[in-house]
CSV table of C-alpha atoms and ligand atoms in Angstrom, one decimal:
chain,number,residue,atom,x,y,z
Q,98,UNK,CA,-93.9,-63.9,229.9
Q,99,UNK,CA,-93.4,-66.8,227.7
Q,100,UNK,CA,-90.1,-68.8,228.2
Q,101,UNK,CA,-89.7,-69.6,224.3
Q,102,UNK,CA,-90.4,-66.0,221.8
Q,103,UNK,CA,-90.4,-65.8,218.5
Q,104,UNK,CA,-89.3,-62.8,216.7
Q,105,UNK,CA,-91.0,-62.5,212.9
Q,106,UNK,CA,-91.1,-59.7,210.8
Q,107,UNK,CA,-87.8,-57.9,210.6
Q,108,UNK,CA,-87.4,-56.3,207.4
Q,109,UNK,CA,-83.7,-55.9,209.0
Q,110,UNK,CA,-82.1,-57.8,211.4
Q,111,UNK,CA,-79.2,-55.9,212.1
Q,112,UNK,CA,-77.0,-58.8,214.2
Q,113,UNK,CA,-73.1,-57.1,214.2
Q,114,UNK,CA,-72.0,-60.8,214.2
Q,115,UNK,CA,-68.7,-60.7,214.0
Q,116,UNK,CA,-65.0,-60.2,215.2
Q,117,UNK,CA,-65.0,-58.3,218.8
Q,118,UNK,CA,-63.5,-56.0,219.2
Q,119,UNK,CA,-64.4,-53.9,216.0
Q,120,UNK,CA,-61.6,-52.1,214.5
Q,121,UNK,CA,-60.8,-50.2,211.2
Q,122,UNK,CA,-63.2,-51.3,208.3
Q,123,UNK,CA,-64.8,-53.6,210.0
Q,124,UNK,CA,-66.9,-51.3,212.2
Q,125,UNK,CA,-68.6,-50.8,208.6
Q,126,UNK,CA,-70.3,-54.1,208.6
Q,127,UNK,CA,-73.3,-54.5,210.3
Q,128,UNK,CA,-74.0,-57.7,209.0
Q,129,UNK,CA,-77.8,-57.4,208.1
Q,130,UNK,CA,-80.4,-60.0,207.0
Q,131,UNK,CA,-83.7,-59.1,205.7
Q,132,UNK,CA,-87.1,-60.8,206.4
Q,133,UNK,CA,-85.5,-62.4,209.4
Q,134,UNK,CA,-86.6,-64.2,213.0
Q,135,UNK,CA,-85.3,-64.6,216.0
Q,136,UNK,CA,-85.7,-67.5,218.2
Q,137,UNK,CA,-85.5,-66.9,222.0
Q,138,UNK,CA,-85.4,-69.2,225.0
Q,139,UNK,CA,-85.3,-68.5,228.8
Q,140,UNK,CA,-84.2,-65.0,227.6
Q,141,UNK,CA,-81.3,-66.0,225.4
Q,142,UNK,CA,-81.0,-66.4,221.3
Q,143,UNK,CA,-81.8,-70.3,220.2
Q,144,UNK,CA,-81.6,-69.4,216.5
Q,145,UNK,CA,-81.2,-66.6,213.5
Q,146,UNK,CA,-81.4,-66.2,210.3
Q,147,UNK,CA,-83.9,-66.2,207.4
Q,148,UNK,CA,-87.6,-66.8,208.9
Q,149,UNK,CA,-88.1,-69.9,206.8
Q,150,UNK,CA,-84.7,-70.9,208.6
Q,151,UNK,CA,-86.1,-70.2,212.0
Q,152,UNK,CA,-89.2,-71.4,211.8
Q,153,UNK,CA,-87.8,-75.0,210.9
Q,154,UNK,CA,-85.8,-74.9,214.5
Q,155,UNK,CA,-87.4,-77.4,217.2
Q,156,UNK,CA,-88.3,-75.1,219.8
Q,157,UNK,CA,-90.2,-72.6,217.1
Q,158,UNK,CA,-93.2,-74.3,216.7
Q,159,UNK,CA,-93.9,-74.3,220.6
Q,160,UNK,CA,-93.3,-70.6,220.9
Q,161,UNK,CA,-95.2,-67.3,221.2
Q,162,UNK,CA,-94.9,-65.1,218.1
Q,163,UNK,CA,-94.4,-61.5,218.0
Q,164,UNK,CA,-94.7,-60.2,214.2
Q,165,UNK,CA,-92.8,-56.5,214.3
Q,166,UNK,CA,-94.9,-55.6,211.0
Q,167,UNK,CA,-91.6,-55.2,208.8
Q,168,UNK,CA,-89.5,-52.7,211.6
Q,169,UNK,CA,-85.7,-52.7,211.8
Q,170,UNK,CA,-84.5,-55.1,214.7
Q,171,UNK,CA,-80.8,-54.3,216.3
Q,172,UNK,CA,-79.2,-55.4,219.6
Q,173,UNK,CA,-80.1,-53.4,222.3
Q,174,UNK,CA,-78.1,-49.7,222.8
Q,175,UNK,CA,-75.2,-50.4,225.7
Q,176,UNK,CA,-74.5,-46.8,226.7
Q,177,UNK,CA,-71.0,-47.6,228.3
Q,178,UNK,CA,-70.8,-43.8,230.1
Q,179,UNK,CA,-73.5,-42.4,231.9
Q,180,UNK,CA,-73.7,-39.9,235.6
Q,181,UNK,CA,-77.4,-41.7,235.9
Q,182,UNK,CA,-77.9,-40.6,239.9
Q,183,UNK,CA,-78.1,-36.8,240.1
Q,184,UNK,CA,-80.9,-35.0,242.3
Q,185,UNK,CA,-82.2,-32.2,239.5
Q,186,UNK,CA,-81.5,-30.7,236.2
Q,187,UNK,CA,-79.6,-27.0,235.9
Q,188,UNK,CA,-81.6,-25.7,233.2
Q,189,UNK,CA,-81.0,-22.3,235.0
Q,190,UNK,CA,-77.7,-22.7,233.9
Q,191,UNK,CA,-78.0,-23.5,230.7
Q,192,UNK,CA,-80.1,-20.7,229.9
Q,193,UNK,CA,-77.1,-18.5,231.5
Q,194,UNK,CA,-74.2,-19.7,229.3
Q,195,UNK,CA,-76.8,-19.6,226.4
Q,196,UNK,CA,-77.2,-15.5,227.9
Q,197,UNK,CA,-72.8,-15.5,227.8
Q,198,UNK,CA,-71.7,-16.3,231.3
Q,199,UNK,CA,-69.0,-18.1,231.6
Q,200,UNK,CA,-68.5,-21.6,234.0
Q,201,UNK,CA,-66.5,-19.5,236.3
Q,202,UNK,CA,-69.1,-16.8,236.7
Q,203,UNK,CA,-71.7,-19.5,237.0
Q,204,UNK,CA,-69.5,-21.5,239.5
Q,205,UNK,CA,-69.2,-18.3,241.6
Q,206,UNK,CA,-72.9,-17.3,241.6
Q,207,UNK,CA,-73.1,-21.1,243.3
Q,208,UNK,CA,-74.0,-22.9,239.9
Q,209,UNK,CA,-72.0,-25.9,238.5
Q,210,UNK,CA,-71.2,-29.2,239.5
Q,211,UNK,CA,-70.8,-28.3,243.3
Q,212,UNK,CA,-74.3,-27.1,242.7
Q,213,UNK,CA,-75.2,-30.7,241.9
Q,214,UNK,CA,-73.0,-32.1,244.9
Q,215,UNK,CA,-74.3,-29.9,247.2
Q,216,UNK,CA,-78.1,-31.3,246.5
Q,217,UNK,CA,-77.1,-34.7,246.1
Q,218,UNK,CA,-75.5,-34.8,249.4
Q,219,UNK,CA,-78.8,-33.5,251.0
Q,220,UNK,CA,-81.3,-35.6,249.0
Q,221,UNK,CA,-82.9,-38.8,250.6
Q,222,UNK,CA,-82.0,-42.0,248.5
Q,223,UNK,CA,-85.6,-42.7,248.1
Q,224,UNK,CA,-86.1,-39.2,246.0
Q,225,UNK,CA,-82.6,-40.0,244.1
Q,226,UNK,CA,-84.2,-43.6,243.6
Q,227,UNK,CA,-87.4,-42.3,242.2
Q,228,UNK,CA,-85.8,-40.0,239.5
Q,229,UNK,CA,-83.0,-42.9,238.6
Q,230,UNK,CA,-85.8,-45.0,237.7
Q,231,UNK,CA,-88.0,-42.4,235.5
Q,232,UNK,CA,-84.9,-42.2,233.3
Q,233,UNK,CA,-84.1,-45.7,233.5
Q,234,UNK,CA,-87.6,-46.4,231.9
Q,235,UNK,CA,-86.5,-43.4,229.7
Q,236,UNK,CA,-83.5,-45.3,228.4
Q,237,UNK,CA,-85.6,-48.1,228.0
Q,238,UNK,CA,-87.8,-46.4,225.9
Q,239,UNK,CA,-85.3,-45.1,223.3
Q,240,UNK,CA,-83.3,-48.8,222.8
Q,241,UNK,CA,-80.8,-49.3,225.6
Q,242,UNK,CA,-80.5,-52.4,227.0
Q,243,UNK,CA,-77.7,-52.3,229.2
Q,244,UNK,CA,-75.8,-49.3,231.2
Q,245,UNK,CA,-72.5,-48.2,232.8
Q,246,UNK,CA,-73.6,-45.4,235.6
Q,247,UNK,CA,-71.4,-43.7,237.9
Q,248,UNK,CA,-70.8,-42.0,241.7
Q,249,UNK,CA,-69.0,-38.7,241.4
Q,250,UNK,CA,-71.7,-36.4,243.0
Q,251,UNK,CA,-71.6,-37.2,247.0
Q,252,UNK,CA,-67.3,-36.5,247.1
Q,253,UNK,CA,-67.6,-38.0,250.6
Q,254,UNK,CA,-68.0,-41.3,252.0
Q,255,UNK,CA,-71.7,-41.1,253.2
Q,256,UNK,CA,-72.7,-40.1,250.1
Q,257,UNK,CA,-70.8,-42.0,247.1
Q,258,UNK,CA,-71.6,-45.0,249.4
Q,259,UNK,CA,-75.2,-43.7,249.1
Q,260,UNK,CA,-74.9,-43.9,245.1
Q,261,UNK,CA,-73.1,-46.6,244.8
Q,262,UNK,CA,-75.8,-48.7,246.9
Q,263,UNK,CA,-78.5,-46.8,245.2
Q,264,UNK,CA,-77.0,-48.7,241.5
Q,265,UNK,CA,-76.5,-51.7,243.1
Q,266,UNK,CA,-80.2,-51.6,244.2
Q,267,UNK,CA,-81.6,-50.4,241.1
Q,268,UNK,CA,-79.6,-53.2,239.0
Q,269,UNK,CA,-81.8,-55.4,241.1
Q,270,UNK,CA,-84.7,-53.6,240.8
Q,271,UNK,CA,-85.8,-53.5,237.3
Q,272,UNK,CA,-84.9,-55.0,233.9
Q,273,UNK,CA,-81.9,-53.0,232.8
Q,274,UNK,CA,-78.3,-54.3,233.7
Q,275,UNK,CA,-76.2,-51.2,235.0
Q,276,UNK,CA,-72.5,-52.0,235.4
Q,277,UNK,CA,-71.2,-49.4,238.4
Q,278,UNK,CA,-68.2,-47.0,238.1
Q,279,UNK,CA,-66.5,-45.3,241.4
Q,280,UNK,CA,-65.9,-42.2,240.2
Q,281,UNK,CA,-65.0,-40.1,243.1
Q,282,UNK,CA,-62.3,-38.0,241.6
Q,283,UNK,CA,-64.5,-36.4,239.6
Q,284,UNK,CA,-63.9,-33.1,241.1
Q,285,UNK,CA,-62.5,-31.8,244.7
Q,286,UNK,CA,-65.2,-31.5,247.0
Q,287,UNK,CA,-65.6,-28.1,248.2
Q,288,UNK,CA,-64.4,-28.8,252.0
Q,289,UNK,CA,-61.0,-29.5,250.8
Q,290,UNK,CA,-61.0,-26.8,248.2
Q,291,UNK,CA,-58.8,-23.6,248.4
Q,292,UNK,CA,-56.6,-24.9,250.8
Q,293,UNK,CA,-52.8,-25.4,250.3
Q,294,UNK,CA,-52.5,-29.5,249.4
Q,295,UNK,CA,-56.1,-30.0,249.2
Q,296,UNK,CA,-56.8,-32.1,246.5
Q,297,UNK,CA,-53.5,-34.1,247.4
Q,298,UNK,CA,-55.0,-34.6,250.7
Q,299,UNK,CA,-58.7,-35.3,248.8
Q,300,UNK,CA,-56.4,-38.2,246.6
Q,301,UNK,CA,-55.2,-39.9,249.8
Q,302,UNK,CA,-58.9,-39.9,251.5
Q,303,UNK,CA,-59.6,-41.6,248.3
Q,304,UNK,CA,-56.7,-43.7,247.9
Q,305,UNK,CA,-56.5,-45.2,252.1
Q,306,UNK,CA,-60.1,-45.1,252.3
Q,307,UNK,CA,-63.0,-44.7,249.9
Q,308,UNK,CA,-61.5,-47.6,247.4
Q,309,UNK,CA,-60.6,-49.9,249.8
Q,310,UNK,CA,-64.5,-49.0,251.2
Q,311,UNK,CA,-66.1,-49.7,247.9
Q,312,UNK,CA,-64.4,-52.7,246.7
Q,313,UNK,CA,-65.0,-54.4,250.5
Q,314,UNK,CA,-68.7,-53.6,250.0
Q,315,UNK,CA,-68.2,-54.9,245.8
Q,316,UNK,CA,-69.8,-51.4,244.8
Q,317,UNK,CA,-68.2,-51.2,242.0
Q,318,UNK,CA,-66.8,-52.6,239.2
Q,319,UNK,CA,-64.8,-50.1,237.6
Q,320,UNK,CA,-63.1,-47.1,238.8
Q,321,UNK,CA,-62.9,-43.4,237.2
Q,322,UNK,CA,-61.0,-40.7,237.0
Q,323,UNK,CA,-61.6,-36.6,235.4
Q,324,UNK,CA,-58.1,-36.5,234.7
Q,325,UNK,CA,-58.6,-32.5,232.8
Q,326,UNK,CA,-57.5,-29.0,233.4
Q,327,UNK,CA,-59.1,-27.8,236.7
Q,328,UNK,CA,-59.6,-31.3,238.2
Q,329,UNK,CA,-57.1,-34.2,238.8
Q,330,UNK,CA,-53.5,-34.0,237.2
Q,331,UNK,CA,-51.9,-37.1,235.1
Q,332,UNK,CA,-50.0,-38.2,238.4
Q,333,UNK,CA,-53.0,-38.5,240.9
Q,334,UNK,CA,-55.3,-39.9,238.1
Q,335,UNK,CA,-52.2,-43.0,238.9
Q,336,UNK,CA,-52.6,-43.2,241.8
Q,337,UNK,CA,-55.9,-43.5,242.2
Q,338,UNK,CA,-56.3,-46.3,239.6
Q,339,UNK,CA,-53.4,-48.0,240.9
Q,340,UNK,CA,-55.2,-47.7,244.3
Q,341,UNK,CA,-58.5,-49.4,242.4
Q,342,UNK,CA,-56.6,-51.8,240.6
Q,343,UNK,CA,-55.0,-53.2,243.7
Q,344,UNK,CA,-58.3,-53.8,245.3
Q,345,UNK,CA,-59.8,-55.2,241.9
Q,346,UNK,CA,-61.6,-52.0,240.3
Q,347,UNK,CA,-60.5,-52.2,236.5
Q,348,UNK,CA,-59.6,-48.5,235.6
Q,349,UNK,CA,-61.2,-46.2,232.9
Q,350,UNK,CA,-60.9,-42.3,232.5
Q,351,UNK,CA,-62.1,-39.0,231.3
Q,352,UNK,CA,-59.6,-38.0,229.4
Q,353,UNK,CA,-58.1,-34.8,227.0
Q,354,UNK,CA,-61.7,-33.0,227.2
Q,355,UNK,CA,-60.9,-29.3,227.9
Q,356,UNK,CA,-57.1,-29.9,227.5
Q,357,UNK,CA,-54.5,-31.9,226.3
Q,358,UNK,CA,-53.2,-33.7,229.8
Q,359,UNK,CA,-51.5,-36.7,228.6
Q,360,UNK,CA,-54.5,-39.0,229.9
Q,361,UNK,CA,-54.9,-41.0,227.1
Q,362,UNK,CA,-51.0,-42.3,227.4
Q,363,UNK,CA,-51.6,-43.4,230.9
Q,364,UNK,CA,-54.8,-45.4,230.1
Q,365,UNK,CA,-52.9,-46.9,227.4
Q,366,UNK,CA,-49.9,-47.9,230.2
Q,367,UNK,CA,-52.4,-48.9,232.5
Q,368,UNK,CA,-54.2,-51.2,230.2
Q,369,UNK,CA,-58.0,-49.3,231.1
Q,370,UNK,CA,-61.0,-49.9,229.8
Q,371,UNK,CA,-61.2,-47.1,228.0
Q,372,UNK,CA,-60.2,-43.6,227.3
Q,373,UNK,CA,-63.6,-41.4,226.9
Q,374,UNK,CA,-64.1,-37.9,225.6
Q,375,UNK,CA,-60.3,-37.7,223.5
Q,376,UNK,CA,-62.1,-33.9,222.1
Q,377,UNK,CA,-58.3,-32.9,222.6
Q,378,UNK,CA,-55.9,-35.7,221.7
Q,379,UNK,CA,-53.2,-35.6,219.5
Q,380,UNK,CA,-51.5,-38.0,216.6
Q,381,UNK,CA,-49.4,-39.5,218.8
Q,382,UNK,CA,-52.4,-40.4,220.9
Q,383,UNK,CA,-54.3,-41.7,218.1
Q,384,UNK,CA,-51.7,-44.0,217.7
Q,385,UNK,CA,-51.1,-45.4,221.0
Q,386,UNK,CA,-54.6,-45.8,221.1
Q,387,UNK,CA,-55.2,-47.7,217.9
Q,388,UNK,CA,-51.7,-50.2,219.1
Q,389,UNK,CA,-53.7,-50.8,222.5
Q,390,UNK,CA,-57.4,-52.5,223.5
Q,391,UNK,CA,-58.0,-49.3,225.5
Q,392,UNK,CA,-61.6,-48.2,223.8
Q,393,UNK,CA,-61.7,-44.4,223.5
Q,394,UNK,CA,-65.4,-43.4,224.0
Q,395,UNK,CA,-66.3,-40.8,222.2
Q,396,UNK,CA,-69.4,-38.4,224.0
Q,397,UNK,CA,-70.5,-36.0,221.5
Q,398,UNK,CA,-73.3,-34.8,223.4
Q,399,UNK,CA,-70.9,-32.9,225.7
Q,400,UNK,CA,-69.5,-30.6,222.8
Q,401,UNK,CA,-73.3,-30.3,221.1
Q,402,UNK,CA,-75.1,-29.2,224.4
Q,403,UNK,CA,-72.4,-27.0,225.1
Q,404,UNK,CA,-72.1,-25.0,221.9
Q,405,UNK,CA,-68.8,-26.1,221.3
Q,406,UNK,CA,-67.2,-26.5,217.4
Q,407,UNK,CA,-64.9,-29.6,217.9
Q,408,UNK,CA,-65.7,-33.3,218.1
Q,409,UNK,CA,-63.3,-36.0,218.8
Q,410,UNK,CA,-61.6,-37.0,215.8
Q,411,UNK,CA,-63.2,-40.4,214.8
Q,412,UNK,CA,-62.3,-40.7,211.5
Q,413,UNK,CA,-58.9,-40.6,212.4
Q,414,UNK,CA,-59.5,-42.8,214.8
Q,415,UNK,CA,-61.2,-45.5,213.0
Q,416,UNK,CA,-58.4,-45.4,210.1
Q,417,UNK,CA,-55.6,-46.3,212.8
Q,418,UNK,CA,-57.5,-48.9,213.7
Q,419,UNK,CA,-58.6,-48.1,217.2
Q,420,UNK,CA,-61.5,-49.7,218.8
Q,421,UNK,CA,-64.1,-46.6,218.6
Q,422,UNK,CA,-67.3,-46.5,221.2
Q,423,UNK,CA,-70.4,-43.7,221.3
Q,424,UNK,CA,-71.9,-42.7,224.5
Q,425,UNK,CA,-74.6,-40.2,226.2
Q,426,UNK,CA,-72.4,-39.4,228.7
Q,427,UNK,CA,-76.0,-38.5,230.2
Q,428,UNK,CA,-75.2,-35.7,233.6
Q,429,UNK,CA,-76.6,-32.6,234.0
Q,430,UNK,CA,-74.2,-30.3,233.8
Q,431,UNK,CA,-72.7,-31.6,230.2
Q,432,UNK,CA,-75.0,-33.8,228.5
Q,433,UNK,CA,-78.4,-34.3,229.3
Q,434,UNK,CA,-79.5,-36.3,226.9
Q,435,UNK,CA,-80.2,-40.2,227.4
Q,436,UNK,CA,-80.9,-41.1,223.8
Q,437,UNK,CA,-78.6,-43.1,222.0
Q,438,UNK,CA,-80.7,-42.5,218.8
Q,439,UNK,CA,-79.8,-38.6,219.2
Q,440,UNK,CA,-75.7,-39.8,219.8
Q,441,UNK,CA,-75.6,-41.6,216.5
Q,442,UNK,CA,-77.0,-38.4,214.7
Q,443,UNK,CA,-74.1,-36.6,216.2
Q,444,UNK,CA,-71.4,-39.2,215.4
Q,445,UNK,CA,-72.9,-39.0,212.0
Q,446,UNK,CA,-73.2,-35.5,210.9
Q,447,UNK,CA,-70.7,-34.3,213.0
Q,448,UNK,CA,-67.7,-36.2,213.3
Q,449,UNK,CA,-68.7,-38.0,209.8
Q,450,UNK,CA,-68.9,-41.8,211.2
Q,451,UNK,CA,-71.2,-43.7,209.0
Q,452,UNK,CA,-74.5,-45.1,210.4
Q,453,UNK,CA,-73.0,-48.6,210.1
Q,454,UNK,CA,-70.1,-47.5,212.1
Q,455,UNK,CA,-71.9,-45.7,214.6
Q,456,UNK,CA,-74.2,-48.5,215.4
Q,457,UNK,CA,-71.3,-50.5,215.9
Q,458,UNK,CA,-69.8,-48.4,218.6
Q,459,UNK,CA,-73.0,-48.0,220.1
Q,460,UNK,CA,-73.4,-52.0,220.8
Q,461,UNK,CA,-70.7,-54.4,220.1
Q,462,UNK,CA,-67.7,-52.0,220.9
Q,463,UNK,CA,-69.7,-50.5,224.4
Q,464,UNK,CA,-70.0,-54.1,225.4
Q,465,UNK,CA,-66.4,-54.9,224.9
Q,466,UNK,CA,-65.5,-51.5,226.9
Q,467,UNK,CA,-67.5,-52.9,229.7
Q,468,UNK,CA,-66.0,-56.2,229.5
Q,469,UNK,CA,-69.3,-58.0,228.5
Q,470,UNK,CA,-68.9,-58.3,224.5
Q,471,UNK,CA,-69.7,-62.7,225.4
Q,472,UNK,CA,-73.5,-61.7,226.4
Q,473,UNK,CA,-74.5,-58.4,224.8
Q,474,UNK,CA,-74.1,-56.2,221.9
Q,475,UNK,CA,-74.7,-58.3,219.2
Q,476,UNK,CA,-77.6,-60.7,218.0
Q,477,UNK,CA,-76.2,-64.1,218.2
Q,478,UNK,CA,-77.1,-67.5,219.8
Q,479,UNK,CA,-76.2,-67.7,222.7
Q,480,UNK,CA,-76.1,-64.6,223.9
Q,481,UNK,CA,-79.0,-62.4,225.9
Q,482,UNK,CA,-82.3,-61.7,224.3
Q,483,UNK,CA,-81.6,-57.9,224.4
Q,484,UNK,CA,-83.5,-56.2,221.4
Q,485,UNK,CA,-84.8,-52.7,220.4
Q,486,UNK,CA,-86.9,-52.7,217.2
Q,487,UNK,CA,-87.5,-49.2,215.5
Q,488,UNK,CA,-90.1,-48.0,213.7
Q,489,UNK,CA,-88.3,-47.9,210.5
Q,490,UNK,CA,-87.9,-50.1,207.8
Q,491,UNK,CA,-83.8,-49.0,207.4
Q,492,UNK,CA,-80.9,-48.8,210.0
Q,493,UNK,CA,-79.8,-46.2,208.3
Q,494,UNK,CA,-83.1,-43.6,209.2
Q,495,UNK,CA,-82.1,-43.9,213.1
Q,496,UNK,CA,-79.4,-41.1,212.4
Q,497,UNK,CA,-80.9,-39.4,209.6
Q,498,UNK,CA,-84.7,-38.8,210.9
Q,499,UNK,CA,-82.8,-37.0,213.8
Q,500,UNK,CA,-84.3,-35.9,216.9
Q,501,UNK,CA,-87.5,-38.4,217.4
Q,502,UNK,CA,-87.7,-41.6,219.6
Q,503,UNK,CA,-87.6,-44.1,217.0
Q,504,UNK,CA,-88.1,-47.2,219.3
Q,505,UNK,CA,-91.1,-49.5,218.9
Q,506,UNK,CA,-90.3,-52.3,221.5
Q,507,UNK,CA,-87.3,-52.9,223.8
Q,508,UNK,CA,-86.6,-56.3,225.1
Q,509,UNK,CA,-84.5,-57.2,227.6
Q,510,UNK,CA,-83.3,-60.9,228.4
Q,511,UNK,CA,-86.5,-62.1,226.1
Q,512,UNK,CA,-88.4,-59.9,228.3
Q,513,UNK,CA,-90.6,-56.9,226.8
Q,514,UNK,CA,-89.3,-54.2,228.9
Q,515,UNK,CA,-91.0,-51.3,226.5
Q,516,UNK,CA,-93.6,-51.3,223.9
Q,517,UNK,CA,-94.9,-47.9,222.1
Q,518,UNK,CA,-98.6,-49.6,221.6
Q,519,UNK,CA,-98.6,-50.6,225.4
Q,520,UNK,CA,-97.9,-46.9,226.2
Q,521,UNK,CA,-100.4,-45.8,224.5
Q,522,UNK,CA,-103.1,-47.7,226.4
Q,523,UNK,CA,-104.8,-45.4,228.7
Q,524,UNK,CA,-103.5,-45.6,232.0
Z,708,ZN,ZN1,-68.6,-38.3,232.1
């Protein structure tokens, strides 16, 4: 690859320059120039602007140029909330709630997300390491550039170790940055289920053991928490990120999905990362949220694969002045889908962001949630050469033209990571 690029052609350059994090009305402005370049260098941004600016920058007349034929250029999609290693989909089981069962009668017939533990435990890393990186070429494919991926299918030590060495190795791997979340309370692992103080006794396992484990080995980066009806209450979702943040693991949370729990208010007292889900919060949430630099990831792929009627409210969020993310929240039990293209339709039509807004939380506002808003999310000098460019000649047809992979070429650290006209070589 060459060591100095030159982007020409961009009927859009969509850059989201501009304060970080992005709150209120400024999510709204994408900052866009039109027939612009991009200068790149040792797979960072020398220069952009307006072509005939670029051009005129010393290092522009040594470089290779890539002409993308009038197509919309935006910084590359950070997906800030993904379960990226699990060992097969559960179609079966989506065909049965389609059918009317419910997740109990599922869960008892041996389906759910023990279904998904169960294999996972039993599945060599090579196989999980061979399906990771099919979809990691996926995500390349439809824009993203950068993503968080968490544990939360082993439940023991063996195997979140497993996963957690399995992201570290695939970080090194191949092109994408993945930024690794312990998330072993995501539900009670069947061996301690049932039994009178189980999932206290699960919480100290966690707490005395696994943490400290991961953190020693520097697994992880962040740790998690399904703080929900069903899983782990407001009080042990505390204890386990004070148990992470005393061993360096900076806390985030699943939060007010299937019930109000008070989740939201803890990440706000324990200064997280963020808050994602929030189908379920409340005013007073909203508020705390919006005083706080807790982002609240919104996932509405969970409540459009499962049928459900509400969405997080992110208009109300916006207008307080929060700091508003989108994710895949890409698993196989909730969300199976690892196109951000297909999220900002969602944010869109269904909880009425605009396009502008929605590409904001999909870049600039992911990358502050994963504490990394200084090298990604927006185009700006200085920071990496992380591009998609869609085959569009308007932002706003990414959301609107819903359902197709509108990504043309993906570049990552000035590096072309994806390109539809090299895929369509014969093999
Ligand atoms: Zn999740």
């Amino acid at each position: 690859m060459p060591l100095t690029l030159l982007i020409t052609g961009c009927s859009q350059l969509v850059t989201l320059r501009g304060p970080v994090p992005r709150r209120g009305r400024a999510m709204a402005q994408p900052r866009v120039i039109r027939d612009a370049a991009v200068l790149m260098r040792d797979g960072r941004i020398t220069a952009v602007g307006r072509r005939t600016q670029v051009e005129r920058h010393a290092d522009a007349a040594g470089a290779e140029q890539l002409d993308v034929g009038g197509r919309v250029v935006l910084p590359g999609f950070v997906d800030s909330h993904t379960h990226l290693v699990f060992p097969a989909s559960r179609a079966e089981e989506y065909e049965q709630r389609i059918a009317g069962k419910t997740y109990e009668q599922i869960a008892r017939s041996g389906g759910g997300i023990l279904s998904t533990v169960r294999r996972l435990r039993k599945a060599p890393a090579e196989k999980l390491r061979e399906k990771a990186r099919a979809f990691l070429r996926m995500f390349a494919a439809h824009g993203t550039t950068t993503l968080e991926a968490k544990s939360g299918y082993g439940l023991d030590a063996a195997s979140e170790l497993k996963t957690l060495e399995l992201l570290r190795l695939l970080d090194k791997e191949q092109p994408l940055d993945i930024v690794s979340t312990f998330l072993g309370a995501h539900t009670v692992p069947p061996e301690y289920r049932g039994k009178p103080g189980g999932t206290e006794a699960y919480v100290g396992f966690l707490v005395r053991v696994l943490i400290p484990a991961v953190a020693l080995e520097q697994l992880a980066e962040f740790c998690d928490v399904f703080c929900d009806r069903g899983a782990f209450s407001v009080a042990q979702a505390r204890r386990i990120l004070a148990a992470g943040r005393a061993c360096g693991l900076v806390p985030r949370i699943h939060a007010e999905q299937l019930a109000h729990t008070g989740a939201t208010r803890l990440a706000v007292r324990l200064h997280a990362a963020s808050a994602d889900h929030l189908e379920k919060i409340t005013r007073g949430d909203i508020r705390a949220l919006a005083r706080s630099n807790v982002t609240a990831t919104l996932l509405p792929g969970c409540s459009f694969h499962l049928g459900l009627g509400r969405y997080a409210p992110a208009r109300e969020l916006i207008a307080a002045g929060a700091i508003v993310a989108l994710a895949t929240d890409f698993n196989p039990g909730t969300s199976p889908t690892l196109s951000m293209q297909m999220v900002l339709s969602l944010a869109c039509t269904q909880m009425r962001m605009t396009p502008a807004e929605a590409l904001a939380a999909a870049t600039i506002n992911a990358a502050y949630a994963l504490g990394r808003h200084d090298r990604i999310g927006s185009i700006e000098v200085g920071k990496y050469a992380d591009f998609a460019v869609f085959d569009l000649a308007d932002y706003r047809e990414i959301p609107y033209y819903f359902g197709v992979n509108h990504c043309w070429l993906t570049v990552k650290r000035g590096e072309i990571v994806y390109s539809r006209e090299m895929s369509l070589l014969p093999r």
